[in-house]
Amino acid sequence: MRALICKEYGPPESLVIGEWDDPVPADNELVFDVKAAGLNFADVLMIAGKYQVQTPPPFIPGNEASGVVSAIGSKVTRFKVGDRIIGALRGGAFAEQAVVEQDLAVPLPEGLSFAQGAAYSVAYGTSYHALKQGAGLQPGETVLVLGAAGGVGNTAVELAKAMGATVIAAASSSEKLAFAVAAGADQTLNYSDLPLKESVKEMTGGKGVDVVYDPVGGDLAEQALRALAWHGRYLVIGFASGDIPKFPANLALLKEASIVGVWWGPWAARHTDDMLENMRELDRMVAAGELRPRYSEAFALDDFASAFEVITERRVLGKVVLTTP
């Protein structure tokens, strides 16, 4: 099969299209023909050898894809050949075929295209786990979402609103903020023009926010932590800015605040039943029209360099997907 291969750690332009052995399912796995795959900032880190867990080259990157089941292992009971699925993979999505454990696959929700499905599981799964299990978000609370137009940030805006929260969307341009408003944001903050902490305090009448959702890190992180209310929860999602923040511990002490790490993939593998229940709840929200999974751009697998540029240049609105013929 054809695949996008990382032969050595480096920038996206060092990836190559080449031939790779067709996958064969183990007993508890299924193989599916990939129709679309979601591209995430984590993929940039993985191919550079900078992700939390490193995969030795050569390997096929990509951790989420949608497609049609073409083969199943002897112990697979939840799926059959021909089923339309979304898979949360441990690499291997950027190829014509991929293999996934059956417990990390879910049916493609009715009414979603393959491209929508490829933009669905990791982003919505991460944000829902963060807000539900990580923050214990309650109706009536206020959530500040940094990077609110990005792949996970935009789903956090949409989900927090669906869960009954007031949402402050923060981003670096008016175009990105308009994208966040379309997802349901109540208020917006351009942190390129305004100080984050002071602006958030003003928006909340001096109280601060109950939850911060931060996939950006960098210089904004401490400002956002200082904008928390009493017993606030700060969700560490990722570091799209490239800089990992170092917090003064007294900031958490002064507000009895919680700093909560969120890493959906390992959590999903350790807590499969909870993950599947989350996905069923997300499916119900999609069916009810409360969520509208979106992707901003789709690129053919051969045009992977252009797709990665959208991510690395931080021009992305929502999710970017790669499609296969």
Coordinates of N, CA, C and O in Angstrom, one line a residue, residues 27-131:
D27 N -5.6 -10.7 16.7 CA -6.9 -11.3 17.1 C -7.9 -10.2 17.5 O -9.1 -10.3 17.1
N28 N -7.4 -9.1 18.1 CA -8.4 -8.1 18.7 C -8.3 -6.8 17.8 O -8.7 -5.8 18.3
E29 N -7.9 -6.9 16.6 CA -7.7 -5.8 15.8 C -8.6 -5.9 14.5 O -9.0 -7.0 14.1
L30 N -8.7 -4.7 13.8 CA -9.4 -4.7 12.5 C -8.6 -3.8 11.6 O -7.9 -2.8 12.0
V31 N -8.6 -4.1 10.3 CA -8.0 -3.4 9.3 C -9.1 -2.6 8.5 O -10.2 -3.2 8.3
F32 N -8.8 -1.4 8.2 CA -9.8 -0.6 7.4 C -9.2 0.2 6.3 O -8.0 0.6 6.4
D33 N -9.9 0.3 5.2 CA -9.4 1.2 4.1 C -9.6 2.6 4.5 O -10.8 3.1 4.8
V34 N -8.6 3.4 4.6 CA -8.6 4.8 5.1 C -9.2 5.7 4.0 O -8.8 5.7 2.8
K35 N -10.3 6.4 4.3 CA -10.9 7.4 3.4 C -10.4 8.8 3.8 O -10.2 9.6 2.9
A36 N -10.2 9.1 5.0 CA -9.7 10.4 5.5 C -9.0 10.2 6.8 O -9.3 9.4 7.6
A37 N -8.0 11.1 7.0 CA -7.2 11.0 8.3 C -7.1 12.4 8.8 O -6.8 13.4 8.1
G38 N -7.2 12.6 10.1 CA -7.1 13.9 10.8 C -5.6 14.3 11.0 O -4.8 13.4 11.5
L39 N -5.3 15.5 10.8 CA -3.9 16.0 11.0 C -3.9 16.9 12.2 O -4.8 17.8 12.4
N40 N -3.0 16.6 13.2 CA -3.0 17.3 14.4 C -1.6 17.9 14.7 O -0.6 17.4 14.1
F41 N -1.5 18.9 15.6 CA -0.2 19.4 15.9 C 0.7 18.3 16.5 O 1.9 18.4 16.4
A42 N 0.1 17.4 17.2 CA 0.9 16.3 17.8 C 1.7 15.5 16.7 O 2.8 15.0 16.9
D43 N 1.1 15.5 15.5 CA 1.8 14.8 14.4 C 3.1 15.5 14.0 O 4.1 14.9 13.7
V44 N 3.1 16.9 14.1 CA 4.3 17.6 13.8 C 5.4 17.3 14.9 O 6.6 17.1 14.5
L45 N 5.0 17.2 16.1 CA 5.9 16.8 17.2 C 6.4 15.4 17.0 O 7.6 15.1 17.2
M46 N 5.6 14.5 16.6 CA 6.0 13.1 16.5 C 7.0 12.9 15.4 O 8.0 12.2 15.6
I47 N 6.8 13.6 14.2 CA 7.8 13.4 13.2 C 9.1 14.1 13.5 O 10.2 13.8 12.9
A48 N 9.1 15.1 14.4 CA 10.3 15.8 14.8 C 11.0 15.1 15.9 O 12.1 15.5 16.4
G49 N 10.4 14.0 16.5 CA 11.0 13.3 17.6 C 10.8 14.1 18.9 O 11.6 13.9 19.9
K50 N 9.8 15.0 19.0 CA 9.6 15.8 20.2 C 8.3 15.5 21.0 O 8.0 16.3 21.9
Y51 N 7.6 14.5 20.6 CA 6.4 14.1 21.3 C 6.7 13.4 22.6 O 7.8 13.0 22.8
Q52 N 5.7 13.4 23.5 CA 5.9 12.8 24.8 C 6.4 11.3 24.7 O 7.2 10.9 25.5
V53 N 5.9 10.6 23.7 CA 6.3 9.2 23.4 C 6.9 9.2 22.0 O 6.2 9.6 21.1
Q54 N 8.1 8.7 21.9 CA 8.7 8.7 20.6 C 8.6 7.3 19.9 O 8.8 6.3 20.6
T55 N 8.3 7.4 18.6 CA 8.3 6.2 17.8 C 9.6 6.2 16.9 O 9.8 7.1 16.2
P56 N 10.4 5.1 17.0 CA 11.6 5.1 16.2 C 11.3 5.0 14.7 O 10.4 4.2 14.3
P57 N 11.9 5.8 13.9 CA 11.7 5.7 12.4 C 12.3 4.4 11.9 O 13.2 3.8 12.5
P58 N 11.8 3.9 10.8 CA 10.7 4.5 10.0 C 9.3 4.1 10.6 O 9.1 3.1 11.1
F59 N 8.4 5.0 10.4 CA 7.0 4.8 10.8 C 6.1 5.6 10.0 O 6.5 6.6 9.3
I60 N 4.8 5.3 10.0 CA 3.7 6.0 9.4 C 3.1 6.9 10.4 O 2.5 6.3 11.4
P61 N 3.1 8.2 10.3 CA 2.4 9.0 11.4 C 0.9 9.0 11.2 O 0.4 8.4 10.2
G62 N 0.2 9.7 12.1 CA -1.2 9.9 12.0 C -1.9 9.0 13.1 O -1.7 7.8 13.1
N63 N -2.8 9.7 13.9 CA -3.4 9.0 15.0 C -4.9 8.9 14.9 O -5.5 8.4 15.9
E64 N -5.5 9.4 13.8 CA -7.0 9.2 13.7 C -7.4 9.2 12.3 O -6.8 9.9 11.4
A65 N -8.3 8.3 12.0 CA -8.7 8.1 10.6 C -10.1 7.5 10.5 O -10.6 6.9 11.5
S66 N -10.8 7.7 9.4 CA -12.1 7.1 9.2 C -12.0 6.3 7.9 O -11.2 6.6 7.0
G67 N -12.9 5.3 7.8 CA -12.8 4.4 6.6 C -13.8 3.3 6.8 O -14.7 3.2 7.6
V68 N -13.5 2.2 5.9 CA -14.4 1.1 5.8 C -13.6 -0.2 6.2 O -12.5 -0.4 5.7
V69 N -14.2 -1.0 7.1 CA -13.5 -2.2 7.6 C -13.3 -3.2 6.5 O -14.3 -3.5 5.7
S70 N -12.1 -3.7 6.3 CA -11.8 -4.6 5.2 C -11.4 -6.0 5.7 O -11.4 -7.0 5.0
A71 N -11.0 -6.1 7.0 CA -10.6 -7.4 7.6 C -10.7 -7.3 9.1 O -10.4 -6.2 9.7
I72 N -11.0 -8.4 9.8 CA -11.1 -8.4 11.2 C -10.3 -9.6 11.8 O -10.2 -10.6 11.2
G73 N -9.8 -9.4 13.1 CA -9.2 -10.5 13.8 C -10.2 -11.5 14.3 O -11.4 -11.2 14.4
S74 N -9.7 -12.6 14.8 CA -10.5 -13.7 15.2 C -11.4 -13.4 16.5 O -12.4 -14.0 16.7
K75 N -11.0 -12.4 17.3 CA -11.7 -12.1 18.5 C -12.5 -10.7 18.4 O -13.0 -10.3 19.4
V76 N -12.6 -10.2 17.2 CA -13.3 -9.0 17.0 C -14.8 -9.3 17.0 O -15.3 -10.1 16.2
T77 N -15.6 -8.7 17.9 CA -17.0 -8.9 18.0 C -17.9 -7.7 17.7 O -19.1 -7.8 17.5
R78 N -17.3 -6.5 17.8 CA -18.1 -5.3 17.7 C -18.2 -4.8 16.3 O -19.0 -3.9 16.0
F79 N -17.4 -5.3 15.3 CA -17.4 -4.8 13.9 C -17.4 -6.0 13.0 O -17.0 -7.1 13.3
K80 N -17.8 -5.7 11.7 CA -17.7 -6.6 10.6 C -17.2 -5.9 9.4 O -17.2 -4.7 9.3
V81 N -16.8 -6.7 8.4 CA -16.3 -6.2 7.2 C -17.4 -5.3 6.5 O -18.6 -5.7 6.5
G82 N -17.0 -4.1 6.1 CA -18.0 -3.2 5.5 C -18.5 -2.1 6.4 O -19.1 -1.2 5.9
D83 N -18.2 -2.3 7.7 CA -18.7 -1.2 8.6 C -17.9 0.1 8.4 O -16.7 0.1 8.1
R84 N -18.5 1.2 8.5 CA -17.9 2.5 8.5 C -17.5 2.9 9.9 O -18.3 3.0 10.8
I85 N -16.2 3.2 10.1 CA -15.7 3.4 11.4 C -14.8 4.7 11.5 O -14.4 5.2 10.5
I86 N -14.5 5.1 12.8 CA -13.5 6.0 13.1 C -12.5 5.3 14.0 O -13.0 4.6 15.0
G87 N -11.2 5.4 13.7 CA -10.3 4.7 14.6 C -9.3 5.7 15.3 O -8.9 6.6 14.6
A88 N -9.1 5.5 16.6 CA -8.0 6.2 17.3 C -6.8 5.3 17.3 O -6.8 4.3 18.0
L89 N -5.8 5.7 16.5 CA -4.7 4.8 16.3 C -3.5 5.2 17.1 O -3.4 6.3 17.6
R90 N -2.5 4.3 17.2 CA -1.2 4.6 17.7 C -0.3 4.7 16.5 O 0.7 3.9 16.4
G91 N -0.5 5.6 15.7 CA 0.3 5.8 14.4 C -0.3 5.0 13.3 O -1.1 4.1 13.5
G92 N 0.0 5.4 12.1 CA -0.3 4.6 10.9 C -1.5 5.1 10.1 O -2.0 4.5 9.2
A93 N -2.1 6.3 10.5 CA -3.3 6.8 9.8 C -3.0 7.3 8.4 O -3.9 7.3 7.6
F94 N -1.8 7.8 8.1 CA -1.6 8.5 6.8 C -1.2 7.4 5.8 O 0.0 7.4 5.3
A95 N -2.1 6.6 5.5 CA -1.8 5.5 4.5 C -3.1 5.0 3.9 O -4.2 5.5 4.3
E96 N -3.0 4.1 2.9 CA -4.3 3.6 2.3 C -5.0 2.7 3.1 O -6.2 2.5 3.0
Q97 N -4.3 2.0 4.1 CA -5.0 1.1 5.0 C -4.3 1.3 6.4 O -3.2 1.8 6.5
A98 N -5.1 1.0 7.4 CA -4.6 1.2 8.8 C -5.2 0.1 9.6 O -6.2 -0.6 9.3
V99 N -4.6 -0.2 10.8 CA -5.0 -1.2 11.7 C -5.3 -0.5 13.1 O -4.6 0.4 13.5
V100 N -6.4 -1.0 13.7 CA -6.7 -0.4 15.0 C -7.3 -1.5 15.9 O -7.9 -2.4 15.4
E101 N -7.1 -1.4 17.2 CA -7.7 -2.3 18.2 C -9.2 -2.0 18.2 O -9.7 -0.8 18.1
Q102 N -10.0 -3.0 18.3 CA -11.5 -2.8 18.2 C -12.0 -1.9 19.3 O -13.0 -1.2 19.1
D103 N -11.3 -1.9 20.5 CA -11.8 -1.1 21.6 C -11.5 0.4 21.4 O -12.0 1.2 22.1
L104 N -10.6 0.7 20.4 CA -10.3 2.1 20.1 C -11.0 2.5 18.8 O -10.6 3.5 18.2
A105 N -12.0 1.8 18.3 CA -12.7 2.1 17.2 C -14.2 2.4 17.5 O -14.7 1.7 18.5
V106 N -14.8 3.3 16.9 CA -16.2 3.6 17.1 C -16.9 3.7 15.7 O -16.3 4.0 14.7
P107 N -18.2 3.4 15.7 CA -18.9 3.6 14.4 C -18.9 5.0 13.9 O -19.0 5.9 14.8
L108 N -18.8 5.3 12.7 CA -18.9 6.6 12.1 C -20.4 7.1 12.4 O -21.3 6.4 11.9
P109 N -20.6 8.2 13.1 CA -21.9 8.6 13.4 C -22.7 8.9 12.1 O -22.2 9.3 11.1
E110 N -24.0 8.5 12.2 CA -24.9 8.7 11.1 C -24.9 10.1 10.6 O -25.0 11.1 11.4
G111 N -24.8 10.3 9.3 CA -24.9 11.7 8.8 C -23.5 12.4 8.6 O -23.5 13.4 8.0
L112 N -22.4 11.8 9.2 CA -21.1 12.4 9.0 C -20.4 11.8 7.8 O -20.4 10.6 7.6
S113 N -19.7 12.7 7.1 CA -18.9 12.2 6.0 C -17.6 11.6 6.6 O -17.3 11.8 7.8
F114 N -16.8 11.0 5.7 CA -15.5 10.4 6.2 C -14.6 11.5 6.6 O -13.9 11.4 7.6
A115 N -14.6 12.7 5.9 CA -13.8 13.8 6.3 C -14.2 14.3 7.7 O -13.3 14.7 8.5
Q116 N -15.5 14.5 7.9 CA -15.9 14.9 9.2 C -15.5 13.9 10.3 O -15.1 14.3 11.4
G117 N -15.6 12.6 10.0 CA -15.3 11.6 10.9 C -13.8 11.6 11.3 O -13.4 11.4 12.5
A118 N -13.0 12.0 10.3 CA -11.5 12.0 10.6 C -11.2 13.2 11.5 O -10.1 13.2 12.1
A119 N -12.1 14.2 11.5 CA -11.8 15.4 12.3 C -12.5 15.3 13.7 O -12.6 16.3 14.4
Y120 N -13.1 14.1 14.0 CA -14.0 14.0 15.1 C -13.4 13.4 16.4 O -13.5 14.0 17.4
S121 N -12.9 12.2 16.3 CA -12.7 11.4 17.5 C -11.6 12.0 18.4 O -11.9 12.1 19.6
V122 N -10.5 12.3 17.9 CA -9.4 12.8 18.8 C -9.7 14.2 19.4 O -9.6 14.4 20.6
A123 N -10.2 15.1 18.5 CA -10.5 16.4 19.0 C -11.7 16.5 19.9 O -11.6 17.0 21.1
Y124 N -12.8 15.9 19.5 CA -13.9 15.9 20.4 C -13.7 15.0 21.6 O -14.1 15.3 22.7
G125 N -13.0 13.8 21.4 CA -12.7 12.9 22.5 C -11.9 13.6 23.6 O -12.1 13.5 24.8
T126 N -10.9 14.4 23.1 CA -10.0 15.1 24.0 C -10.7 16.1 24.8 O -10.7 16.2 26.0
S127 N -11.5 17.0 24.1 CA -12.2 18.1 24.7 C -13.3 17.6 25.7 O -13.5 18.2 26.8
Y128 N -14.0 16.6 25.3 CA -15.1 16.1 26.2 C -14.5 15.4 27.4 O -15.0 15.7 28.6
H129 N -13.4 14.6 27.3 CA -12.8 14.1 28.4 C -12.2 15.2 29.3 O -12.3 15.1 30.6
A130 N -11.6 16.2 28.7 CA -11.1 17.3 29.5 C -12.1 18.0 30.4 O -12.0 18.2 31.6
L131 N -13.2 18.3 29.7 CA -14.3 19.1 30.4 C -15.1 18.3 31.3 O -15.5 18.7 32.4

